[in-house]
Every structure is written in structure tokens, then in C-alpha cells.
Coordinates of C-alpha atoms in Angstrom, one line a residue:
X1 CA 87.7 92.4 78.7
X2 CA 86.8 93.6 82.3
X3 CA 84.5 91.5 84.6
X4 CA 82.9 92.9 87.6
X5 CA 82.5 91.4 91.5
X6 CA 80.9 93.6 93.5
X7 CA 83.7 95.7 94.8
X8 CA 86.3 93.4 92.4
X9 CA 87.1 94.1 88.8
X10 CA 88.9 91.7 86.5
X11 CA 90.9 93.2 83.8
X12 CA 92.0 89.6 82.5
X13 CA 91.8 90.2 78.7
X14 CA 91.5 87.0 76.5
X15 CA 91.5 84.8 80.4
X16 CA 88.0 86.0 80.7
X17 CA 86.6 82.6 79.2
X18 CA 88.6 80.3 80.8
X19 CA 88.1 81.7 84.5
X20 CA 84.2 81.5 83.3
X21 CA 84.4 78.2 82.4
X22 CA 86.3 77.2 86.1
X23 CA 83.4 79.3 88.1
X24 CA 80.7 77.0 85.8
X25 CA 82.7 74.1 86.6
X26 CA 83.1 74.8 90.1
X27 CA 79.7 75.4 91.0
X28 CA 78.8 72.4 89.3
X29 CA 80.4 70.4 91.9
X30 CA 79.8 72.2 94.5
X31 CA 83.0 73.3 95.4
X32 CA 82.4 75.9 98.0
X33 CA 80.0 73.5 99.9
X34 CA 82.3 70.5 99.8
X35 CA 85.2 72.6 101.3
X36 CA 82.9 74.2 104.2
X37 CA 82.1 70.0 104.8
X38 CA 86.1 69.8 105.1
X39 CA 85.7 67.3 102.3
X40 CA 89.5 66.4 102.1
X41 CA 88.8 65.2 98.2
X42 CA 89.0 68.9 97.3
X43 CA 92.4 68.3 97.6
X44 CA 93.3 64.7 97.2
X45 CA 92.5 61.3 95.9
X46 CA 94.5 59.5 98.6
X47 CA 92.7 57.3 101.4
X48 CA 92.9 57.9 104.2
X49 CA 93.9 61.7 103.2
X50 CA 96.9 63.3 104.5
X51 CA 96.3 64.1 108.7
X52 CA 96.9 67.7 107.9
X53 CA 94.3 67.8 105.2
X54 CA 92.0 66.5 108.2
X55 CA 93.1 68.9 111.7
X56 CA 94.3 72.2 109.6
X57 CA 90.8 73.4 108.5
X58 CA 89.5 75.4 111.8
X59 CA 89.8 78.6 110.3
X60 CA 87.2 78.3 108.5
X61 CA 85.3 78.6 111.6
X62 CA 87.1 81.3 113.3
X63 CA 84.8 84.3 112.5
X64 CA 82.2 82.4 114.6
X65 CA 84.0 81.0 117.3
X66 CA 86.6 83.5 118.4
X67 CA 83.2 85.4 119.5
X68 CA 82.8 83.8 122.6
X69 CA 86.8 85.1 123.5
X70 CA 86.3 88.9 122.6
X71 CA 85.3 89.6 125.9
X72 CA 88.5 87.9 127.8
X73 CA 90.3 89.6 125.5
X74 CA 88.9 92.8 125.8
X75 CA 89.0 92.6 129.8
X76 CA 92.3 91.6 129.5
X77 CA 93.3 94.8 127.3
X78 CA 91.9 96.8 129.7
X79 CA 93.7 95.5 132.8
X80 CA 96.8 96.4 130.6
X81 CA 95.9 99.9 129.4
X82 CA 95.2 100.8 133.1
X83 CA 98.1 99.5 134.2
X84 CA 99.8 102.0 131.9
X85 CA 102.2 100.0 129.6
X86 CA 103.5 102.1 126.9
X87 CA 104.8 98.7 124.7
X88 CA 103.8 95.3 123.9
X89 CA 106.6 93.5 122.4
X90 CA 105.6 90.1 120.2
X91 CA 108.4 88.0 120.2
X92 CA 107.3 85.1 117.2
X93 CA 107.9 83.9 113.6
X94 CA 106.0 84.0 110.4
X95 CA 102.0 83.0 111.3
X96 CA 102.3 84.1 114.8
X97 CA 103.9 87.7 114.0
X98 CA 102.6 89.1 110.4
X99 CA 99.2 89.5 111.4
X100 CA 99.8 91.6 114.2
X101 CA 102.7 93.7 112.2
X102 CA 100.4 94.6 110.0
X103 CA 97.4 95.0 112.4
X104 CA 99.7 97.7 114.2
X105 CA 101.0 99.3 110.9
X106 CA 97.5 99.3 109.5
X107 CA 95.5 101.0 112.4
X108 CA 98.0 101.9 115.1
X109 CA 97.3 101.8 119.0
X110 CA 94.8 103.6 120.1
X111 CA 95.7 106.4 122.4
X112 CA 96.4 105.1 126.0
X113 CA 97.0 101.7 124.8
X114 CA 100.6 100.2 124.4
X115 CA 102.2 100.9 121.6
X116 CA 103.0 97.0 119.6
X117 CA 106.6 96.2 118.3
X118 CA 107.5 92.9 116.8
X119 CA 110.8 91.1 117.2
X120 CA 111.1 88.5 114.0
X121 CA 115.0 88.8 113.5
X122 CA 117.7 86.9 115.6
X123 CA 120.0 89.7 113.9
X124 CA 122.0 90.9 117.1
X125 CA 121.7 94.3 116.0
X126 CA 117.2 93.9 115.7
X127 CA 117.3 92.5 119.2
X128 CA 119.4 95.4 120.5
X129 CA 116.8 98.1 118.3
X130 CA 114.1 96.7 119.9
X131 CA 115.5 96.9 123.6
X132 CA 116.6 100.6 123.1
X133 CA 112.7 101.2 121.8
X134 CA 111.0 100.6 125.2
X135 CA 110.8 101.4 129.1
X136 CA 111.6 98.0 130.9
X137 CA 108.9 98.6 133.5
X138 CA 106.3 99.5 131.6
X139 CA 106.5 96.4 128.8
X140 CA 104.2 93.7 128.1
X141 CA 105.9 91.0 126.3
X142 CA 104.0 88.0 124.3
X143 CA 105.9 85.3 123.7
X144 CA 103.8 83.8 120.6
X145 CA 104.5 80.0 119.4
X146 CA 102.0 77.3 118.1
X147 CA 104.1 74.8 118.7
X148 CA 106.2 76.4 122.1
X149 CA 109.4 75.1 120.4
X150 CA 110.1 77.8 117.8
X151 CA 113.9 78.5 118.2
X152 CA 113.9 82.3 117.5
X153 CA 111.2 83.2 120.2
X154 CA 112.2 80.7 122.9
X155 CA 115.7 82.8 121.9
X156 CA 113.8 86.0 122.5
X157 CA 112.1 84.9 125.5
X158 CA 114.9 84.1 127.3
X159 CA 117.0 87.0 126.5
X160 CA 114.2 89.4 127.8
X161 CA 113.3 87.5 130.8
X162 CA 116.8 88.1 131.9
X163 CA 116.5 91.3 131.3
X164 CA 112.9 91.7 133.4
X165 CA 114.8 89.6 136.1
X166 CA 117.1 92.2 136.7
X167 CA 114.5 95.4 136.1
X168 CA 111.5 93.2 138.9
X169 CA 111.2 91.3 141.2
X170 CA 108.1 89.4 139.6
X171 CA 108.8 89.1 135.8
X172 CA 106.0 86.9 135.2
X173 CA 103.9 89.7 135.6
X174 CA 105.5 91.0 132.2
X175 CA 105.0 88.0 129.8
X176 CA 102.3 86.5 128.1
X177 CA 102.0 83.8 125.8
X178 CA 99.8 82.4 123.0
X179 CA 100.6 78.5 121.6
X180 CA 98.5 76.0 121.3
X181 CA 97.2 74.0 124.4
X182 CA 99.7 71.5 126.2
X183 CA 103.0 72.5 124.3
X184 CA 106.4 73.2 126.2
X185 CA 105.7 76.9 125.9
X186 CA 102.1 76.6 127.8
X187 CA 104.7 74.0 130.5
X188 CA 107.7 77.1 130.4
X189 CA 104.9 79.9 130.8
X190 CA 103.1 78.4 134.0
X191 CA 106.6 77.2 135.6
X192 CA 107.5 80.9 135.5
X193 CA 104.4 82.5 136.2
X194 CA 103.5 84.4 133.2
X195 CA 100.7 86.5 134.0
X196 CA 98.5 84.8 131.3
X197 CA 98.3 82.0 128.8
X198 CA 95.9 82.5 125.5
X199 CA 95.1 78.7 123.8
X200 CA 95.0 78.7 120.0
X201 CA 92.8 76.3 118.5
X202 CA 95.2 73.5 117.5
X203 CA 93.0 73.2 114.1
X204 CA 94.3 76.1 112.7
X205 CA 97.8 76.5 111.2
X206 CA 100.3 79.6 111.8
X207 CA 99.5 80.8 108.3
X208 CA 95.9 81.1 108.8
X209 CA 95.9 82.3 111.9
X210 CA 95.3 85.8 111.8
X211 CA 91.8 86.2 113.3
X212 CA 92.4 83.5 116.0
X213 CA 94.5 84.8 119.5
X214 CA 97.6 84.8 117.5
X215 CA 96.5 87.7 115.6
X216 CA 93.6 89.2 117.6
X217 CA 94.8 88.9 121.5
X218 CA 97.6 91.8 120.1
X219 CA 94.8 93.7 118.2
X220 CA 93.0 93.9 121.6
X221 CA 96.0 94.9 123.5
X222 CA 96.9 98.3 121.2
X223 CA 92.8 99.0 121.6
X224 CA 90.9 97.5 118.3
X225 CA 87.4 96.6 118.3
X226 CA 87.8 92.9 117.3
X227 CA 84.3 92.4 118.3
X228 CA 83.6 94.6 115.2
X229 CA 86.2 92.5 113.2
X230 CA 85.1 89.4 113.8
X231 CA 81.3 90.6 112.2
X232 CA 83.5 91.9 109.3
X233 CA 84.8 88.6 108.6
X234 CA 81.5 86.6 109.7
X235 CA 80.4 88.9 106.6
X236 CA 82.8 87.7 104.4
X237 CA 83.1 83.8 105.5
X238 CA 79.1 83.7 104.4
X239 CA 80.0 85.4 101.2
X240 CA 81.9 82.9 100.5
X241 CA 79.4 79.7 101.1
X242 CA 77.3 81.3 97.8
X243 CA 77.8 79.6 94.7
X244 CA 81.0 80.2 92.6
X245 CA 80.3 83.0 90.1
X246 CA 78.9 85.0 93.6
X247 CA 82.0 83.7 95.7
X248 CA 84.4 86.4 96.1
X249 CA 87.2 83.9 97.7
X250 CA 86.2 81.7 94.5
X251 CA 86.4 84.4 91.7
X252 CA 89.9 85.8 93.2
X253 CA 90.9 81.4 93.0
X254 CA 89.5 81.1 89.3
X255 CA 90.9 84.3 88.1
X256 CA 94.6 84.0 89.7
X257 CA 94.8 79.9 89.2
X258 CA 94.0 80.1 85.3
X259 CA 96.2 83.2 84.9
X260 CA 98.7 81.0 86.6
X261 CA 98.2 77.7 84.6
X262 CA 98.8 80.1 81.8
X263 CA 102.1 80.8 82.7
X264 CA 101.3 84.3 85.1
X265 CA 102.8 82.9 88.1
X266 CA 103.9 86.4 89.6
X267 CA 101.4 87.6 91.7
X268 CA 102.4 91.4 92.0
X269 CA 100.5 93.3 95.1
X270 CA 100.0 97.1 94.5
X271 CA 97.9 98.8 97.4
X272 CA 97.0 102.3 99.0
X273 CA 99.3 103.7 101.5
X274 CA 96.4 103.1 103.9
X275 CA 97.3 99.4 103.3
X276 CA 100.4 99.2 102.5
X277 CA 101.4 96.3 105.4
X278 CA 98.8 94.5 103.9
X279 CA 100.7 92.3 101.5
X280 CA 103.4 91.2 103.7
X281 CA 100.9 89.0 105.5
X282 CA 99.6 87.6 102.0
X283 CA 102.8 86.8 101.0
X284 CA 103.4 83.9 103.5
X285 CA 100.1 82.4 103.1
X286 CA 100.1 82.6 99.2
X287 CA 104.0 81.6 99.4
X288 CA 104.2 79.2 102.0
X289 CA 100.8 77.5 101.0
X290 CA 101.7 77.0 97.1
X291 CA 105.0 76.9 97.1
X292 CA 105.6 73.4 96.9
X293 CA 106.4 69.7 94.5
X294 CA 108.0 72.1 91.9
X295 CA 104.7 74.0 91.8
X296 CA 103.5 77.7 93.2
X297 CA 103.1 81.1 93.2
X298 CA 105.7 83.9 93.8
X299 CA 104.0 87.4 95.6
X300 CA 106.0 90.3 94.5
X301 CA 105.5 92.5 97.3
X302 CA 106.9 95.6 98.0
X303 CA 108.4 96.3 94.7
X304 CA 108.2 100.0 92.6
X305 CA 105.4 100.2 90.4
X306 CA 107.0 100.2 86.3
X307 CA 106.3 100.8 83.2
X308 CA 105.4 98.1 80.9
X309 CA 108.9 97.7 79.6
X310 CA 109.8 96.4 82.8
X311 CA 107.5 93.3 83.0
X312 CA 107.3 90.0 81.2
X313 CA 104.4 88.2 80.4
X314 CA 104.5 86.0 83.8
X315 CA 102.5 88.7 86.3
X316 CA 99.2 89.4 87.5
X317 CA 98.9 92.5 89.1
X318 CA 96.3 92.6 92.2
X319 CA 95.7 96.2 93.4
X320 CA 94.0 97.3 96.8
X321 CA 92.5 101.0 96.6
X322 CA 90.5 103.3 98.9
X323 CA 88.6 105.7 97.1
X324 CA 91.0 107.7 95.6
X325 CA 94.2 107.2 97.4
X326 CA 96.2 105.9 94.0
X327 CA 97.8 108.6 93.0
X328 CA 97.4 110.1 89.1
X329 CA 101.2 108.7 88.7
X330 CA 100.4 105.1 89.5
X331 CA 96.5 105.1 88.1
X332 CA 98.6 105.9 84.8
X333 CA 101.2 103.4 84.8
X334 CA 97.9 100.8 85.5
X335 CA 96.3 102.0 82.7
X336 CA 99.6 101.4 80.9
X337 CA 99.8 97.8 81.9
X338 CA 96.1 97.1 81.1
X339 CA 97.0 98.7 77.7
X340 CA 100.0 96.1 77.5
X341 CA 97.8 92.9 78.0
X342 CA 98.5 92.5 81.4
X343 CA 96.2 91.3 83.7
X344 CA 95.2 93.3 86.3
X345 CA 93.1 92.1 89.3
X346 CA 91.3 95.6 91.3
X347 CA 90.0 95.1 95.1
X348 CA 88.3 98.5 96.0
X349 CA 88.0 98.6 99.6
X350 CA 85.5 100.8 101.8
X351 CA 88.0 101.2 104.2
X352 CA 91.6 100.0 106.0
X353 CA 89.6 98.0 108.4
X354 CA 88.2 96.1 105.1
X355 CA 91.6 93.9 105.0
X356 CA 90.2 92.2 108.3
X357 CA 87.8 90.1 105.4
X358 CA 89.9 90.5 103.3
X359 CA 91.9 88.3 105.1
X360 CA 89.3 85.5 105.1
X361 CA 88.7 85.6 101.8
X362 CA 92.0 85.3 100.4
X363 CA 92.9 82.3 102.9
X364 CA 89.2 80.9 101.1
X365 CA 91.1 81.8 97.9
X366 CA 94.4 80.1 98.6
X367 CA 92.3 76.9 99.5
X368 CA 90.7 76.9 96.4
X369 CA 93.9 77.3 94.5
X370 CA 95.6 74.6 96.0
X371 CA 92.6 71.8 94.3
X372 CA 92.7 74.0 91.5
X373 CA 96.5 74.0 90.8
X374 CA 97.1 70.0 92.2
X375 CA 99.0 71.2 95.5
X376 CA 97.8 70.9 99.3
X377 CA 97.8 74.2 100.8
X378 CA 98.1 73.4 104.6
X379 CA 101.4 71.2 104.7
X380 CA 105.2 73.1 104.6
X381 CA 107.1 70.2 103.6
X382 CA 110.2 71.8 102.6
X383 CA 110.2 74.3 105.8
X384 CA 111.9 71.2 108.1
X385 CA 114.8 70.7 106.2
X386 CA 116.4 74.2 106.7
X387 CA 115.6 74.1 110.7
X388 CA 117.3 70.6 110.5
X389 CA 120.5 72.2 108.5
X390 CA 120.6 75.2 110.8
X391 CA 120.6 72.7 114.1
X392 CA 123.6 70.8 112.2
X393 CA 125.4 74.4 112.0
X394 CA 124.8 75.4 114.9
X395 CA 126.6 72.6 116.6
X396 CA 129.9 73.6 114.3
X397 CA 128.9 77.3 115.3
X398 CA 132.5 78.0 116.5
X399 CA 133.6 77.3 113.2
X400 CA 132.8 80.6 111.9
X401 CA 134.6 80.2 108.2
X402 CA 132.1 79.8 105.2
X403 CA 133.9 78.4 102.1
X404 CA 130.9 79.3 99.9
X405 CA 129.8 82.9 101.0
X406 CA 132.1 85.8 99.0
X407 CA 133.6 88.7 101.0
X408 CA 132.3 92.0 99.6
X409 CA 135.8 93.1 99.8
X410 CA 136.9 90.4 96.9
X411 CA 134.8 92.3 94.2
X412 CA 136.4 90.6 91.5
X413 CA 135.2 87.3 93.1
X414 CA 131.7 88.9 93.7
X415 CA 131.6 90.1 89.9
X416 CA 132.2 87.0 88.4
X417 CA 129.7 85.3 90.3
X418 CA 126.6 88.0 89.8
X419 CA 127.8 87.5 86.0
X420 CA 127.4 83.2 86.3
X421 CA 123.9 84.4 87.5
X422 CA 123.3 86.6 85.0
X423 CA 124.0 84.3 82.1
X424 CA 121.8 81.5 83.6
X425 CA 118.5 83.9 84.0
X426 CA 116.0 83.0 82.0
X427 CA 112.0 83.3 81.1
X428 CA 110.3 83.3 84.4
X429 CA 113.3 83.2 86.3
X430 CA 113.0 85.8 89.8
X431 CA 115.5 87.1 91.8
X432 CA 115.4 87.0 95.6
X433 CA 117.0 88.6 97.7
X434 CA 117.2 86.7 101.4
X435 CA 119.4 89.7 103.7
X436 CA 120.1 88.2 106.7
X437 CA 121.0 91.4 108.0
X438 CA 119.2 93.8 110.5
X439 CA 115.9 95.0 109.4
X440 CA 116.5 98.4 110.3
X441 CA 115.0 101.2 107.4
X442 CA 118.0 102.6 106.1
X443 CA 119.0 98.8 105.0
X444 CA 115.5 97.9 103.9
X445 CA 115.8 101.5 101.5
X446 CA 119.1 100.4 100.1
X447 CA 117.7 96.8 99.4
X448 CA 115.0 98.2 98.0
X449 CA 117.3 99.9 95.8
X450 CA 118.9 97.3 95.2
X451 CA 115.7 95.4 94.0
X452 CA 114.8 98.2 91.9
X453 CA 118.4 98.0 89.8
X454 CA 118.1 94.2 89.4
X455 CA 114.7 95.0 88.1
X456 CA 115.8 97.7 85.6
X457 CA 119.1 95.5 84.5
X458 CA 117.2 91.8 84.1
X459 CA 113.8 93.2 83.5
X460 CA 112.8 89.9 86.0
X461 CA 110.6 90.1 89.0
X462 CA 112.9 90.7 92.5
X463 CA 111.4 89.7 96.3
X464 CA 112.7 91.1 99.3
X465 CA 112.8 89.1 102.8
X466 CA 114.6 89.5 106.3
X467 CA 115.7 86.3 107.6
X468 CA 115.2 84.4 109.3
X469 CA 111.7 85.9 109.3
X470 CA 111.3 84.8 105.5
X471 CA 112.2 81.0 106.3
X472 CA 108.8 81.0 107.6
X473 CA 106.9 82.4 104.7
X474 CA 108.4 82.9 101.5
X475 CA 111.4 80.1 102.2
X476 CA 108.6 76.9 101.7
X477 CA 108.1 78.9 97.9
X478 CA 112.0 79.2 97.3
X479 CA 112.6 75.5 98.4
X480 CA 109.7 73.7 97.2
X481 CA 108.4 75.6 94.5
X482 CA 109.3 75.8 90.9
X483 CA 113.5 75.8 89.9
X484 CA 113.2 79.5 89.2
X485 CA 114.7 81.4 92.2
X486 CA 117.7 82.8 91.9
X487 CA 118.9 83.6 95.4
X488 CA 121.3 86.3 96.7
X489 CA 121.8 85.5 100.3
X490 CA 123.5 88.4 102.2
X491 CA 125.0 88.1 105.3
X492 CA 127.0 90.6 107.3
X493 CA 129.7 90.6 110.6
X494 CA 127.9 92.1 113.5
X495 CA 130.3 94.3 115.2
X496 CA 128.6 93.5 118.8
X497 CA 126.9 90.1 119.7
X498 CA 124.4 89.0 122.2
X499 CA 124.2 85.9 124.4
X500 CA 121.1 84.1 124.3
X501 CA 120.9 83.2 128.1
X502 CA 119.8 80.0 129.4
X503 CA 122.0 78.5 126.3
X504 CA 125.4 78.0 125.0
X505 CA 125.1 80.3 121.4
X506 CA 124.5 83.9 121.0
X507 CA 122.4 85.5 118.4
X508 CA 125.1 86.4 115.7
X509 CA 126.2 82.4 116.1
X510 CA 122.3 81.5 115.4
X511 CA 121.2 83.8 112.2
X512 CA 124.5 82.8 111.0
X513 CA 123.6 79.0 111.1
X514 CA 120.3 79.6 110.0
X515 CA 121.6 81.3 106.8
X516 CA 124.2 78.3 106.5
X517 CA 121.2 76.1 106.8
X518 CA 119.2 77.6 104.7
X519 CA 121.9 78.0 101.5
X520 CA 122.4 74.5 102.1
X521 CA 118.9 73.5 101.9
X522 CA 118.6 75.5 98.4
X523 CA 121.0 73.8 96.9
X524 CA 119.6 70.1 97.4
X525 CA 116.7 71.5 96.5
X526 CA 118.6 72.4 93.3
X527 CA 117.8 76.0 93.5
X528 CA 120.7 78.8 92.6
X529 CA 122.6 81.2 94.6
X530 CA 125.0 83.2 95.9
X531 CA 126.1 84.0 99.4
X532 CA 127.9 86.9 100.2
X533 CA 129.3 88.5 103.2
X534 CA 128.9 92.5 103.5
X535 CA 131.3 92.4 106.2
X536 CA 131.1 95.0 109.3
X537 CA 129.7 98.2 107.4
X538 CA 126.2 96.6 105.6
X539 CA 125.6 100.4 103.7
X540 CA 128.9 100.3 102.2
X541 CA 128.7 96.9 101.2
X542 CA 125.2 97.3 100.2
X543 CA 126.9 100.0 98.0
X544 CA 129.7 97.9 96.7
X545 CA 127.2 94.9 95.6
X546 CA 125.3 97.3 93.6
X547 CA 128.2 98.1 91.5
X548 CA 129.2 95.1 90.9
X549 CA 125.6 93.9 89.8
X550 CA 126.1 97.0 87.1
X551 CA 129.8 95.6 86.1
X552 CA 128.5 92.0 86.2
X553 CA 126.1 93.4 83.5
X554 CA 128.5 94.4 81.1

């Protein structure tokens, strides 16, 4: 059975009555009203509700309000172009980085405007790429916080404000930051005279941040007309005040939470190459929003489209098209899936700039699925724990020797624990894979291979994410959500390190403890995995683990 939504269509087979019956029931109460009221009952019974049920709902606003900031920014972008910087590097974490990522992989800079680069890895070797990418002088950085006290950009600030120290004689005049107003970030960034400061509005959180200075001060820098966005999303947010069966943040909830309920809890993005970026910003808000109290949903993102054989009964598949742009190969294998039962969720969009609602909409959506599925969507309970574990690390960060991570070099070791992870997979179980490694292409390419093998041998979904990037998106899922992660952390030896000036650790000493933290966290959290080392050369380790996932298989 196939329902229709305007530019959405529902292949949800025998679902079909049970996401009618949760649009009637929703537009009985009035859901979509009571949520624009911020009526914190949507989500809970308790009195007084939780604060962050009360201060996290600005973005509901944000279409409207960031209106009266386009032309600051646009001024601002200006000043810049005609100044003549050639990059703007973002130095953040999760909610403060994603957005613009995949703002700059979507549309690009526009010619003349500086050219945006996103630092999200403390990996020695990612701070070192991103240095060798640009022309000191000529370098905008934003240093990009809500709370001013994130570890991994303070890290990056400092390291690049030594560097503009030594390149100018006013390296204020380089930096920017966004945070939220009055937070140690806002104090750092006027006692060094950084040539601006953009507030945030402290009402929204990191996750659902995208079309608030966070994500639209860097779409004005590399040239986009976020005037025009923001009337995009205006579109949407009153699309989504109309009743439930007309609610296109709404239908997406009923459709995905009653799949979910029913045991689909693997929400699978397939998109146009247009769009492609588009699903590594949906990943932390579905992840990090739902993945909690032994409850949520898992985005598989990134991952080779199959055949049927490959999939169990736990995925939805949500696909983003452009006219055409599926090629006859993957329209095929859809058709495939449809024909195997599964459900399939189509978004057909005018255009790339379409994500820009998009984006509204599915934060609408995740809202919605957090009354829907019992679980409050604006809180990251679980998140805390790993920082906490990493800070303990960190202070033992001369003791380098980890009792619990394998060398790749002991195979026999490595074997034997891929097959105790084997034997304990099981219906609904996922693999993912957390490579605190450098995020540079030819190691994404192998992991991705690597993902695709797992696949093929399990027939179980895989996700892929860079920490510590991930521990701020998908890491809230693998530590509060449902016991059925099975982790494979990989960590490697950098050859070369990096002081992080200004402080007594260096980059290598800090992804290492943030791994360590992280591992640990899992495992009081009673999740499974498996930490192992590739040592100094990551491809052939890379190389070496893939064997012995075959071998474990035997």
C-alpha cells in the first residue's frame, strides 16, 4: 500500500492503518498546536516538567526570528569576501559543526567567497590536514561553542591562535566566535580581541541549531542567500502548524514511530548525490535525540545500497531524490525492497536547497517522535558520562598502556575476539564502527569497506563515525539507547603529535583518553565491544582487521 504527501510517498505495506490511526489520533488532540504552545505535556506527565523540556524549544521560532540578523550577517560576509580570505575554518563539535559541513558540501562557496573547512577531530594527523589546506594570512577562523567550554575547540582554538600569533601581529582580527551569550568563550573572545562575537539564542540546543548563527553565520560567509533560506523554512514551519494528516513533520513522526514500535528501528538514509551530506546532520539529531532509557533509533547512514538478501526485517528506508538523479541501478534495488515488504519512506525534493526545510521539518518530526515513542528529545543524558571518563584519562594520560585495546599485530588475539562478537549477534543487533583515527578519504574508503564486509558476513546493519566527532551525535544512541550495539573501537599510534598550547596534553594524549573514556562508558552502560589498536600504518591495519573479520567467520 502506498500513501501520498505532497512531495512524500509512503510505501509502508500492512503499517498503513496503524500510522492512519496515529495521524486521527493526533489531530484529535491537537498535537501540532499543543507543541507550537511549548506544552511540555507532549512529552511528560511530571510537574514541574523537566527545565530542558521548558528553555530547549526556540527553534521552533528560528525561521522567524533569525530574519532580523540576515543583514549583520550578510554585511559581515561581505567585509570578509572583500578582504579576500580564501578559507574559513570552523573549529566545533557535533550541533555547532554538521550543519555547516553539510551546508558547504551541499552548495559550495560561491566564487570569491572563502572556501569553509571544518575541524571536528582532535586526531593529530586531522589537525595537521587542515593546517597544510590553507594560507595563514588569508584565514578566517570561527571558533563555534554553545557552551564556550567544549574541550575539542577550545583545543583547536588555542593551537591556531598560536599559530596566527606567529603569522600577525593582530590575530584577533582572524577569529570569530559563535556561543551563546555570557559563556567563557564570549569572556576568551573579547579578552583577545576577536574581531566579532555572534550570540546564539540560549533556547535552542546544538542539535537543533542549524538555522540559527551556528549554522547560518558560516552559510553567509562562503556566500548563501540565507535571506532566501530562512523563507524556505518559514514555508515549511507553517506547514507544519496544519492538522496532522496535512503535517509533513507529523506524517514523517507517524510513519517512522509506528514502523519503529513494530520493531523497524533502523532508519536507513538513501539520497541523490546532490544531497548526499545531507544525512550526516540527521543522524545526530535522530541519534542523539532518541537514543536514550534503553529506547531509540539507529540512522544507518552512509552505507551501500543492497539487495534484499542483505536486510532484516528491522529497517525503514527513507530516500531523498531530485528528479531523476537515482540512478536505474539503485531505482531497481528499491523496487526490489518494496517487493520484499520493506518499508520505504520517498522525499522528492525540487531542489538541493530543499534540505534547508527539510531540516525543519525533520527536527518537527523528531519532536513528535519523542511523545510518540515515551522519550524526551532535547536532554543527552548519557553524553556527560564519557566527557567525565575522558577527563579521568586524561589525568593518567602518561600512562599510555591500555590493557583492553588488542594490537593489530596479535591477530590471533584480534580473531578470537571478532569471533566472541560474532557468536553473541543477534536479531536487531548493529555493528558500529567508532575509528578514532584520522578522517582523511583513503581511511573513510577502507572503513567503508570494511562496513560493507561486516554487512555481507552478518547480514546486520553497520554505522560509521569519526571520533570524537561521533561522541556528540551518534554516542548518546550507542550509550543510552537499546543493548544492541556492538562496538568496534579502533584506535591507531600517530607517528607525529601536536601540543595543544596554553595546556599540559597534546592532541594524540587527548583522542586517546577520549577513546578510553568512551570504551569505558559503554561498558557500564552494558553495551559490547572491542578496542583495537591499528598501530602506526592505519591501511595496513585496516587490511589486517578485515581478514580477520573473514577468519573470525569461519
Amino acid at each position: 500500500m502506498t500513501l501520498s504527501k505532497g512531495a512524500m510517498r509512503l510505501t509502508i505495506g500492512v503499517y498503513e492503518r496503524a500510522v492512519q490511526q496515529r495521524l486521527q489520533a493526533w489531530e484529535e488532540e491537537n498535537l501540532a498546536g499543543r507543541i507550537w504552545q511549548r506544552d511540555a505535556s507532549v512529552w511528560t506527565s511530571q510537574t514541574p516538567p523537566p527545565a530542558e523540556l521548558l528553555d530547549r524549544l526556540g527553534w521552533l521560532d528560528l525561521p522567524t526570528d533569525m530574519r532580523a540578523h540576515v543583514d549583520e550577517w550578510r554585511g559581515f560576509a561581505e567585509t570578509i569576501h572583500a578582504e579576500g580570505f580564501t578559507h574559513a575554518v570552523l573549529l566545533g563539535m557535533g550541533g555547532s559543526s554538521l550543519a555547516p559541513e553539510v551546508f558547504q558540501k551541499t552548495f559550495g562557496n560561491r566564487s570569491g567567497y572563502p572556501e569553509l573547512i571544518v575541524l571536528d577531530s582532535t586526531h593529530p594527523d586531522a589537525v595537521r590536514a587542515v593546517e597544510a589546506q590553507i594560507d595563514p594570512p588569508h584565514t578566517l577562523f570561527i571558533v563555534s561553542s554553545k557552551s564556550g567550554t567544549t574541550i575539542e575547540t577550545i583545543s583547536f582554538f588555542r593551537y591556531f591562535w598560536h599559530l596566527m600569533r606567529d603569522t600577525t601581529e593582530t590575530p584577533g582580527r582572524h577569529f570569530i566566535a559563535i556561543t551563546d551569550p555570557g559563556t567563557p568563550l564570549e569572556e576568551l573572545a573579547k579578552a583577545r580581541h576577536f574581531r566579532h562575537v555572534f550570540d546564539a539564542p540560549s533556547d535552542v540546543g546544538g542539535r537543533y541549531s542549524a538555522l540559527s548563527p551556528f549554522g547560518l553565520v558560516p552559510a553567509a560567509l562562503i556566500g548563501a542567500d540565507v535571506a532566501h533560506w530562512l523563507q524556505l523554512a518559514g514555508q515549511m514551519a507553517d506547514a507544519c502548524r496544519l492538522p496532522a494528516s496535512q503535517n509533513p513533520g507529523l506524517v514523517l513522526a507517524a510513519a517512522i514511530g509506528e514502523l519503529v514500535r513494530a520493531g523497524r528501528d533502523k532508519l536507513t538514509f538513501i539520497t541523490a548525490p546532490e544531497v548526499a551530506a545531507f544525512p550526516d546532520w540527521l543522524e545526530q539529531l535522530i541519534a542523539e535525540s532518541l537514543g536514550k532509557d534503553g529506547k531509540g533509533i539507529v540512522p544507518v547512514v552512509g552505507e551501500v545500497l543492497g539487495d534484499p538478501a542483505d536486510y532484516s526485517n528491522d529497517r525503514i528506508f527513507v530516500v531523498f531524490s531530485i528528479g531523476e538523479t537515482l540512478t536505474p541501478d539503485r531505482e531497481a534495488r528499491l523496487e526490489a525492497l518494496e517487493k520484499a515488504g520493506h518499508p520505504i519512506i520517498r522525499l522528492a525534493l525540487p531542489n538541493p536547497e530543499a534540505i534547508v526545510s527539510e531540516m525543519f521539518a525533520w527536527e518537527f518530526a523528531t519532536a513528535a517522535l519523542g511523545a510518540l515513542l515515551g522519550i524526551h528529545p532535547f536532554n543527552q543524558p548519557d553524553v556527560q558520562l564519557a566527557k567525565d571518563l575522558a577527563r579521568r584519562a586524561m589525568k593518567n594520560a602518561a600512562d599510555q598502556h591500555d590493557d583492553d585495546t588488542l594490537p593489530i599485530e596479535t591477530i590471533d588475539a584480534v580473531i578470537e575476539a571478532l569471533r566472541t562478537l560474532v557468536e553473541q549477534v543477534a536479531p536487531g543487533d548493529y555493528i558500529a564502527i567508532q575509528a578514532f583515527l584520522p578522517p582523511l578519504p583513503d581511511i573513510d574508503a577502507s572503513l567503508q569497506a570494511l562496513r560493507l564486509e561486516a554487512r555481507s558476513l552478518l547480514r546486520i546493519a553497520t554505522t560509521l563515525g569519526f571520533g570524537p566527532r561521533f561522541l556528540h551525535s551518534t554516542g548518546q544512541l550507542h550509550k543510552g539507547g537499546p543493548k544492541t550495539a556492538i562496538c568496534l573501537q579502533l584506535v591507531d599510534a600517530p607517528m607525529m603529535d601536536l601540543l595543544v598550547p596554553e595546556t599540559d596534553y597534546t592532541f594524540a594524549q587527548l583522542i586517546a583518553a577520549q577513546a578510553r573514556g568512551d570504551a569505558e562508558a559503554l561498558r557500564q552502560r552494558g553495551q559490547r565491544i572491542v578496542r583495537i589498536n591499528l598501530g602506526h600504518d592505519v591501511q595496513n591495519g585496516l587490511t589486517a582487521l578485515a581478514g580477520a573479520l573473514n577468519e573470525a567467520m569461519l
